[in-house]
């Protein structure tokens, strides 16, 4: 029987998800024996024409990483959705929007201005900006259009499963691939990770006090985190309570608080506001002045609460930057 | 052609023990106040998840009222204090998104304060009328 | 007569890229353009964030060299908060950087760059990959590469929390140290790394230097550019990966600049073209003269060969011997041979491994004093490291609370943007005449591009070295005349 065909593709990606697959090390051997990889731009030859030539269903599964932020990405993911049986949103960017999703706090025009006109080292007396179409020395060149708003994958195409993490741990990649190959899958739309929050498996959970009150938020920059104590109880904005477990608590073991890359637990509509709800129960302050003072010590709520998930927040993007509206 | 006056759409989360009763009192006392507020009764303002407030704004509300018992009077002891802390954290967050603080108001209204309830609704309606419609979904490229 | 050849996509690049080649009426190459079709906007969307978060945000620029970004960021944060990490913390960061450098460099050689030499550029496509390498040098190689890579990456994960997107770098030090048990275990890994780096150089000897055709290719004029070079050096002007000053040398090898990281903006400027989202850095004092090399053009190169060119030598003994051997073969310093980047890469891998060993031999690296807490008010900071692919610059400005107000990043492969375009164009001109295009063209163009190791190395044991290329040949009216494909076998 022919081996099932598998495709990998990347949109606005850093390549870390590709590295995560490589980090399977010897563990990749049984997988590669069991499947035929028919698309993987980072590693294998492929052609757009080849993908266009696939019949729908030819390819069993496409693992797509990266967030979607250009016309070119949109074209590719629509094509893969059409041709592949299953689509898996691979990694935080495809699942939630990821760190490139932070661009939703600003606008495309602001990004272009800052990079090409105002940057410290750019010398650009004619104020040249990249153009969708250019004519240079008689030659026609094109660039794809960048969108103003970054999207996660299921905001553009239908997605069957989500593999969270920035990057997904190799063990969960191997488990997911085995599940897909054996047909042993949870209901469509499932996130392939535990349903409970990180705190459930956090090595510091036992030492967490039953009751604690954050008098003021602390920043790692100006303090030293205790290697054994619960970060939140110590006043660090650790998103563990609002984040799915399954990552192995690698950041915690590196003595740094969680930043939420696995995304929200199933019951939460919005990872950021859900975390705020939790904070309301453990922060100090009785009078309005006291409360306002404590709240002000949480630096950059937007960037902290939505580090990986801004495109997935209910609000979706900020409008405070001039020109952010469509 | 005369422009139609903008009528703000407001959502109110009112705690059952104090503020909702206070709102009822405004009604039975026949105190007039703008009809712009759609009320949602919760057992306590401590139940108000910031997610509710954001969802209201995203789904079409121009402003939100959260009203509960005065500090010290919460039927469950701590609920309104938590609401206050969540409120301040949320306001700082909404500012970064470009939503004005004045759109979301936290108030303490007791069961006996029907007139206070009416005044707060009047004030919030006018404040939001001046700010203008939020129309969040139109303003962003939000995908359902 | 054919007019335009589109190579889309380029692969084995972190991100996306395309090459457009235009032919004149005689069918010879008129111009070639290397286009980067994407921009994510890190320097803008970081504004308003707390500066210390950059150590975790900037690695998401590149998941292959996140450690380089993480450490450049940590150094920028040290500078921003005017704080000096304790010696143990510096050693830990330097250890992480060297371990990562070793792993990344050797990966590139075996899976991406190496096959072209090991099996030869004109070998059948089916052989120009790791399988061909195995045929040439034996079955052991693949499992050794996978094994040593796994060991080093697990070591990095223990040290840094995560190996893809580290977390341990903070202003004034690191968040986690290593135990004495870990130090001893890692020291064994470091010794294996040194052996593996030496072995890799003997592989290079056997399949390149002792192979006449390959050696001729390396020294071929068609793969040379006489550019300026830039790289970091220590106080003795030896190759430095983690810390030092930045040195620039003239195409003839003389030093033209040596500057402290804080002064980088006086020396580097960026040129903008409307047909690419990438900018093209050049030496400010020389000026932008277009996509040309030579002493009057500000174009310069970074990464392994450049680093060796700007230095007076390597910082470790075994690597130094290899360095001498390389320059003797190439006819002196500086060497302008683009394909010699592969050789220099292995010499660097050896230094990285030797540095790992030296750092781990020092028991102080398992010390407990790993952090100095900042007390100064932050305003501006610069951090520079040498990433595998070149000089990496992080520059942050903040308000007094340490919230970012401005960010400037010049990322390794960025410096090589103009050289890559030039190398590709030169290789294309060398190969395409009279409108004739064939598989040889595709590989020769790739080799010019691949030598720079553009930011993504990926390895599975079945990774074929086959670049997915399609050359679509259009006539003047844009009608399709021919399609040359590099098919997967």
mmCIF file of C-alpha atoms in Angstrom, chain C residues 199-460:
data_model
loop_
_atom_site.group_PDB
_atom_site.id
_atom_site.type_symbol
_atom_site.label_atom_id
_atom_site.label_comp_id
_atom_site.label_asym_id
_atom_site.label_seq_id
_atom_site.Cartn_x
_atom_site.Cartn_y
_atom_site.Cartn_z
ATOM 1 C CA UNK C 199 36.723 14.733 11.617
ATOM 2 C CA UNK C 200 34.587 17.084 9.540
ATOM 3 C CA UNK C 201 37.698 18.920 8.402
ATOM 4 C CA UNK C 202 39.279 15.660 7.277
ATOM 5 C CA UNK C 203 36.094 14.963 5.320
ATOM 6 C CA UNK C 204 36.525 18.348 3.682
ATOM 7 C CA UNK C 205 40.146 17.504 2.891
ATOM 8 C CA UNK C 206 39.237 14.228 1.270
ATOM 9 C CA UNK C 207 36.353 15.383 -0.823
ATOM 10 C CA UNK C 208 37.375 18.897 -1.739
ATOM 11 C CA UNK C 209 41.061 19.506 -1.424
ATOM 12 C CA UNK C 210 42.067 16.124 -2.751
ATOM 13 C CA UNK C 211 39.506 16.384 -5.526
ATOM 14 C CA UNK C 212 40.921 18.416 -8.382
ATOM 15 C CA UNK C 213 37.601 19.445 -9.906
ATOM 16 C CA UNK C 214 36.205 20.650 -6.605
ATOM 17 C CA UNK C 215 39.343 22.524 -5.701
ATOM 18 C CA UNK C 216 39.260 24.301 -9.064
ATOM 19 C CA UNK C 217 35.709 25.363 -8.391
ATOM 20 C CA UNK C 218 36.647 26.809 -5.027
ATOM 21 C CA UNK C 219 39.381 28.975 -6.535
ATOM 22 C CA UNK C 220 37.427 29.857 -9.704
ATOM 23 C CA UNK C 221 37.245 33.572 -10.478
ATOM 24 C CA UNK C 222 33.532 33.220 -11.216
ATOM 25 C CA UNK C 223 32.907 32.699 -7.535
ATOM 26 C CA UNK C 224 34.956 35.545 -6.185
ATOM 27 C CA UNK C 225 34.132 39.032 -5.032
ATOM 28 C CA UNK C 226 36.713 41.464 -3.797
ATOM 29 C CA UNK C 227 34.650 43.028 -1.071
ATOM 30 C CA UNK C 228 35.314 44.522 2.323
ATOM 31 C CA UNK C 229 34.850 42.164 5.258
ATOM 32 C CA UNK C 230 33.400 42.613 8.732
ATOM 33 C CA UNK C 231 33.556 40.517 11.871
ATOM 34 C CA UNK C 232 34.069 40.567 15.596
ATOM 35 C CA UNK C 233 37.530 40.155 17.118
ATOM 36 C CA UNK C 234 38.904 39.926 20.643
ATOM 37 C CA UNK C 235 41.652 42.136 22.057
ATOM 38 C CA UNK C 236 44.298 40.189 20.205
ATOM 39 C CA UNK C 237 42.333 40.551 16.968
ATOM 40 C CA UNK C 238 41.445 36.863 16.967
ATOM 41 C CA UNK C 239 38.077 35.549 15.791
ATOM 42 C CA UNK C 240 35.508 36.141 18.537
ATOM 43 C CA UNK C 241 31.924 34.922 18.514
ATOM 44 C CA UNK C 242 30.468 36.286 21.725
ATOM 45 C CA UNK C 243 32.236 39.499 22.636
ATOM 46 C CA UNK C 244 34.733 42.008 21.290
ATOM 47 C CA UNK C 245 35.026 44.911 18.914
ATOM 48 C CA UNK C 246 33.952 44.874 15.298
ATOM 49 C CA UNK C 247 36.670 45.053 12.705
ATOM 50 C CA UNK C 248 36.443 45.905 9.020
ATOM 51 C CA UNK C 249 39.158 45.156 6.474
ATOM 52 C CA UNK C 250 39.741 46.432 2.966
ATOM 53 C CA UNK C 251 39.657 44.015 0.020
ATOM 54 C CA UNK C 252 43.444 44.027 0.242
ATOM 55 C CA UNK C 253 43.305 42.963 3.889
ATOM 56 C CA UNK C 254 44.252 46.173 5.680
ATOM 57 C CA UNK C 255 42.202 47.256 8.650
ATOM 58 C CA UNK C 256 39.988 50.202 7.781
ATOM 59 C CA UNK C 257 37.935 50.332 10.940
ATOM 60 C CA UNK C 258 37.695 48.789 14.365
ATOM 61 C CA UNK C 259 34.874 49.965 16.542
ATOM 62 C CA UNK C 260 33.117 49.377 19.799
ATOM 63 C CA UNK C 261 29.589 48.008 19.315
ATOM 64 C CA UNK C 262 28.094 51.316 20.401
ATOM 65 C CA UNK C 263 29.611 52.981 17.347
ATOM 66 C CA UNK C 264 28.147 50.666 14.722
ATOM 67 C CA UNK C 265 25.806 53.320 13.315
ATOM 68 C CA UNK C 266 28.774 55.478 12.359
ATOM 69 C CA UNK C 267 30.043 52.682 10.136
ATOM 70 C CA UNK C 268 27.007 50.908 8.755
ATOM 71 C CA UNK C 269 24.236 52.361 6.647
ATOM 72 C CA UNK C 270 21.373 50.625 4.844
ATOM 73 C CA UNK C 271 20.290 51.138 1.263
ATOM 74 C CA UNK C 272 16.688 50.616 0.152
ATOM 75 C CA UNK C 273 15.446 49.282 -3.180
ATOM 76 C CA UNK C 274 11.779 49.273 -4.186
ATOM 77 C CA UNK C 275 11.885 45.675 -5.362
ATOM 78 C CA UNK C 276 12.716 43.910 -2.098
ATOM 79 C CA UNK C 277 11.646 44.105 1.524
ATOM 80 C CA UNK C 278 15.221 43.500 2.661
ATOM 81 C CA UNK C 279 17.588 46.420 3.029
ATOM 82 C CA UNK C 280 21.184 46.385 1.741
ATOM 83 C CA UNK C 281 23.772 47.420 4.328
ATOM 84 C CA UNK C 282 27.004 49.086 3.197
ATOM 85 C CA UNK C 283 29.967 50.884 4.771
ATOM 86 C CA UNK C 284 28.847 54.421 5.399
ATOM 87 C CA UNK C 285 32.244 56.000 4.877
ATOM 88 C CA UNK C 286 32.790 54.330 1.517
ATOM 89 C CA UNK C 287 29.246 54.862 0.285
ATOM 90 C CA UNK C 288 26.749 52.940 -1.798
ATOM 91 C CA UNK C 289 27.982 52.412 -5.341
ATOM 92 C CA UNK C 290 25.475 49.779 -6.401
ATOM 93 C CA UNK C 291 25.687 46.006 -6.516
ATOM 94 C CA UNK C 292 29.420 45.949 -7.238
ATOM 95 C CA UNK C 293 32.514 44.942 -5.318
ATOM 96 C CA UNK C 294 35.919 46.562 -5.079
ATOM 97 C CA UNK C 295 37.435 49.240 -2.829
ATOM 98 C CA UNK C 296 35.140 52.024 -4.036
ATOM 99 C CA UNK C 297 31.997 50.132 -3.142
ATOM 100 C CA UNK C 298 30.695 50.031 0.419
ATOM 101 C CA UNK C 299 29.477 46.455 -0.041
ATOM 102 C CA UNK C 300 30.956 44.157 2.586
ATOM 103 C CA UNK C 301 30.547 40.546 3.629
ATOM 104 C CA UNK C 302 30.057 38.864 6.979
ATOM 105 C CA UNK C 303 30.003 35.267 8.293
ATOM 106 C CA UNK C 304 32.717 32.592 8.389
ATOM 107 C CA UNK C 305 35.121 33.570 5.625
ATOM 108 C CA UNK C 306 34.699 37.249 6.483
ATOM 109 C CA UNK C 307 35.395 36.623 10.146
ATOM 110 C CA UNK C 308 38.573 34.761 9.351
ATOM 111 C CA UNK C 309 39.579 37.453 6.862
ATOM 112 C CA UNK C 310 39.287 40.297 9.350
ATOM 113 C CA UNK C 311 41.141 38.465 12.083
ATOM 114 C CA UNK C 312 44.830 37.980 12.779
ATOM 115 C CA UNK C 313 44.023 34.356 13.548
ATOM 116 C CA UNK C 314 41.812 31.998 15.534
ATOM 117 C CA UNK C 315 41.451 32.041 19.301
ATOM 118 C CA UNK C 316 42.118 28.332 19.812
ATOM 119 C CA UNK C 317 45.143 26.207 18.804
ATOM 120 C CA UNK C 318 43.647 23.435 16.670
ATOM 121 C CA UNK C 319 41.528 25.911 14.766
ATOM 122 C CA UNK C 320 44.528 28.150 14.282
ATOM 123 C CA UNK C 321 46.428 25.359 12.557
ATOM 124 C CA UNK C 322 43.472 24.765 10.233
ATOM 125 C CA UNK C 323 43.212 28.484 9.578
ATOM 126 C CA UNK C 324 46.855 28.608 8.465
ATOM 127 C CA UNK C 325 46.392 25.631 6.214
ATOM 128 C CA UNK C 326 43.356 27.167 4.583
ATOM 129 C CA UNK C 327 45.015 30.452 3.736
ATOM 130 C CA UNK C 328 48.104 28.728 2.460
ATOM 131 C CA UNK C 329 45.937 26.784 0.032
ATOM 132 C CA UNK C 330 43.951 29.820 -1.027
ATOM 133 C CA UNK C 331 47.019 31.963 -1.576
ATOM 134 C CA UNK C 332 46.937 34.339 1.343
ATOM 135 C CA UNK C 333 44.686 36.626 3.287
ATOM 136 C CA UNK C 334 42.110 37.906 2.661
ATOM 137 C CA UNK C 335 40.521 35.154 0.615
ATOM 138 C CA UNK C 336 37.730 36.258 -1.708
ATOM 139 C CA UNK C 337 36.500 32.849 -2.720
ATOM 140 C CA UNK C 338 32.792 32.601 -1.939
ATOM 141 C CA UNK C 339 32.892 28.820 -1.863
ATOM 142 C CA UNK C 340 35.633 28.954 0.775
ATOM 143 C CA UNK C 341 32.890 30.017 3.207
ATOM 144 C CA UNK C 342 32.264 26.289 3.588
ATOM 145 C CA UNK C 343 35.843 25.678 4.659
ATOM 146 C CA UNK C 344 35.971 28.628 7.014
ATOM 147 C CA UNK C 345 32.706 27.398 8.516
ATOM 148 C CA UNK C 346 34.347 24.150 9.597
ATOM 149 C CA UNK C 347 37.385 25.956 10.992
ATOM 150 C CA UNK C 348 34.975 28.033 13.066
ATOM 151 C CA UNK C 349 33.128 24.924 14.201
ATOM 152 C CA UNK C 350 36.420 23.626 15.528
ATOM 153 C CA UNK C 351 37.120 26.836 17.437
ATOM 154 C CA UNK C 352 33.602 26.748 18.851
ATOM 155 C CA UNK C 353 34.142 23.182 20.082
ATOM 156 C CA UNK C 354 37.536 24.033 21.565
ATOM 157 C CA UNK C 355 36.006 27.007 23.352
ATOM 158 C CA UNK C 356 33.258 24.777 24.745
ATOM 159 C CA UNK C 357 35.932 22.490 26.119
ATOM 160 C CA UNK C 358 37.965 25.320 27.639
ATOM 161 C CA UNK C 359 34.936 26.921 29.281
ATOM 162 C CA UNK C 360 33.717 23.639 30.723
ATOM 163 C CA UNK C 361 37.140 22.755 32.070
ATOM 164 C CA UNK C 362 36.887 25.802 34.304
ATOM 165 C CA UNK C 363 34.980 24.778 37.445
ATOM 166 C CA UNK C 364 33.872 28.366 37.942
ATOM 167 C CA UNK C 365 31.277 27.882 35.217
ATOM 168 C CA UNK C 366 29.239 25.856 37.718
ATOM 169 C CA UNK C 367 29.360 28.754 40.164
ATOM 170 C CA UNK C 368 26.291 30.211 41.868
ATOM 171 C CA UNK C 369 26.870 33.905 41.244
ATOM 172 C CA UNK C 370 25.012 34.281 37.972
ATOM 173 C CA UNK C 371 23.306 37.652 38.242
ATOM 174 C CA UNK C 372 23.919 41.299 38.937
ATOM 175 C CA UNK C 373 20.608 43.096 39.401
ATOM 176 C CA UNK C 374 20.460 46.410 37.532
ATOM 177 C CA UNK C 375 19.985 49.602 39.501
ATOM 178 C CA UNK C 376 20.652 52.281 36.889
ATOM 179 C CA UNK C 377 17.964 54.034 34.894
ATOM 180 C CA UNK C 378 17.894 52.610 31.376
ATOM 181 C CA UNK C 379 17.987 54.716 28.216
ATOM 182 C CA UNK C 380 19.955 53.152 25.365
ATOM 183 C CA UNK C 381 21.892 49.944 24.760
ATOM 184 C CA UNK C 382 23.668 48.062 21.975
ATOM 185 C CA UNK C 383 24.567 44.372 21.890
ATOM 186 C CA UNK C 384 26.505 42.638 19.126
ATOM 187 C CA UNK C 385 27.429 38.986 18.710
ATOM 188 C CA UNK C 386 28.599 36.984 15.724
ATOM 189 C CA UNK C 387 25.769 34.714 14.668
ATOM 190 C CA UNK C 388 26.707 31.773 12.449
ATOM 191 C CA UNK C 389 25.575 33.782 9.450
ATOM 192 C CA UNK C 390 27.169 37.075 10.370
ATOM 193 C CA UNK C 391 27.313 40.088 12.633
ATOM 194 C CA UNK C 392 24.124 40.513 14.606
ATOM 195 C CA UNK C 393 23.279 43.925 15.998
ATOM 196 C CA UNK C 394 20.581 44.785 18.544
ATOM 197 C CA UNK C 395 20.031 48.420 19.515
ATOM 198 C CA UNK C 396 17.339 49.483 21.989
ATOM 199 C CA UNK C 397 16.163 52.843 23.268
ATOM 200 C CA UNK C 398 13.774 53.043 26.209
ATOM 201 C CA UNK C 399 12.041 55.495 28.512
ATOM 202 C CA UNK C 400 13.257 55.687 32.132
ATOM 203 C CA UNK C 401 10.976 52.762 33.047
ATOM 204 C CA UNK C 402 12.686 50.548 30.478
ATOM 205 C CA UNK C 403 9.786 50.479 28.020
ATOM 206 C CA UNK C 404 10.979 50.462 24.394
ATOM 207 C CA UNK C 405 10.696 53.684 22.436
ATOM 208 C CA UNK C 406 12.856 52.747 19.462
ATOM 209 C CA UNK C 407 14.541 49.615 18.130
ATOM 210 C CA UNK C 408 17.141 49.031 15.422
ATOM 211 C CA UNK C 409 18.121 45.523 14.397
ATOM 212 C CA UNK C 410 20.612 44.544 11.725
ATOM 213 C CA UNK C 411 20.406 40.814 11.347
ATOM 214 C CA UNK C 412 23.262 38.649 10.094
ATOM 215 C CA UNK C 413 22.037 37.560 6.676
ATOM 216 C CA UNK C 414 20.919 41.153 6.086
ATOM 217 C CA UNK C 415 24.556 42.306 5.778
ATOM 218 C CA UNK C 416 25.067 39.747 3.020
ATOM 219 C CA UNK C 417 21.969 40.757 1.051
ATOM 220 C CA UNK C 418 23.914 42.687 -1.595
ATOM 221 C CA UNK C 419 26.746 40.098 -1.778
ATOM 222 C CA UNK C 420 24.225 37.285 -2.218
ATOM 223 C CA UNK C 421 22.570 39.162 -5.049
ATOM 224 C CA UNK C 422 25.960 39.835 -6.621
ATOM 225 C CA UNK C 423 27.148 36.250 -6.249
ATOM 226 C CA UNK C 424 23.980 34.912 -7.788
ATOM 227 C CA UNK C 425 24.218 37.342 -10.666
ATOM 228 C CA UNK C 426 27.872 36.574 -11.264
ATOM 229 C CA UNK C 427 27.237 32.834 -11.202
ATOM 230 C CA UNK C 428 24.329 33.251 -13.578
ATOM 231 C CA UNK C 429 26.414 35.306 -15.995
ATOM 232 C CA UNK C 430 29.110 32.701 -15.874
ATOM 233 C CA UNK C 431 26.689 29.908 -16.658
ATOM 234 C CA UNK C 432 24.008 31.220 -18.982
ATOM 235 C CA UNK C 433 24.805 32.117 -22.534
ATOM 236 C CA UNK C 434 22.718 32.367 -25.646
ATOM 237 C CA UNK C 435 19.563 31.711 -23.702
ATOM 238 C CA UNK C 436 20.528 28.135 -22.912
ATOM 239 C CA UNK C 437 19.344 26.968 -19.520
ATOM 240 C CA UNK C 438 19.872 23.554 -18.017
ATOM 241 C CA UNK C 439 20.255 21.719 -14.760
ATOM 242 C CA UNK C 440 23.862 22.848 -14.458
ATOM 243 C CA UNK C 441 22.723 26.453 -14.326
ATOM 244 C CA UNK C 442 20.363 25.736 -11.520
ATOM 245 C CA UNK C 443 22.974 24.106 -9.385
ATOM 246 C CA UNK C 444 25.669 26.684 -10.048
ATOM 247 C CA UNK C 445 23.287 29.472 -9.107
ATOM 248 C CA UNK C 446 22.342 27.565 -5.967
ATOM 249 C CA UNK C 447 25.926 27.033 -4.985
ATOM 250 C CA UNK C 448 26.637 30.744 -5.094
ATOM 251 C CA UNK C 449 23.661 31.359 -2.875
ATOM 252 C CA UNK C 450 24.056 28.395 -0.576
ATOM 253 C CA UNK C 451 27.628 29.221 0.407
ATOM 254 C CA UNK C 452 26.316 32.048 2.558
ATOM 255 C CA UNK C 453 24.179 29.567 4.519
ATOM 256 C CA UNK C 454 21.160 31.830 4.397
ATOM 257 C CA UNK C 455 19.602 31.302 7.719
ATOM 258 C CA UNK C 456 17.976 27.918 7.640
ATOM 259 C CA UNK C 457 19.528 24.602 8.042
ATOM 260 C CA UNK C 458 17.380 21.664 8.336
ATOM 261 C CA UNK C 459 18.284 18.080 8.581
ATOM 262 C CA UNK C 460 16.469 14.862 8.440
#
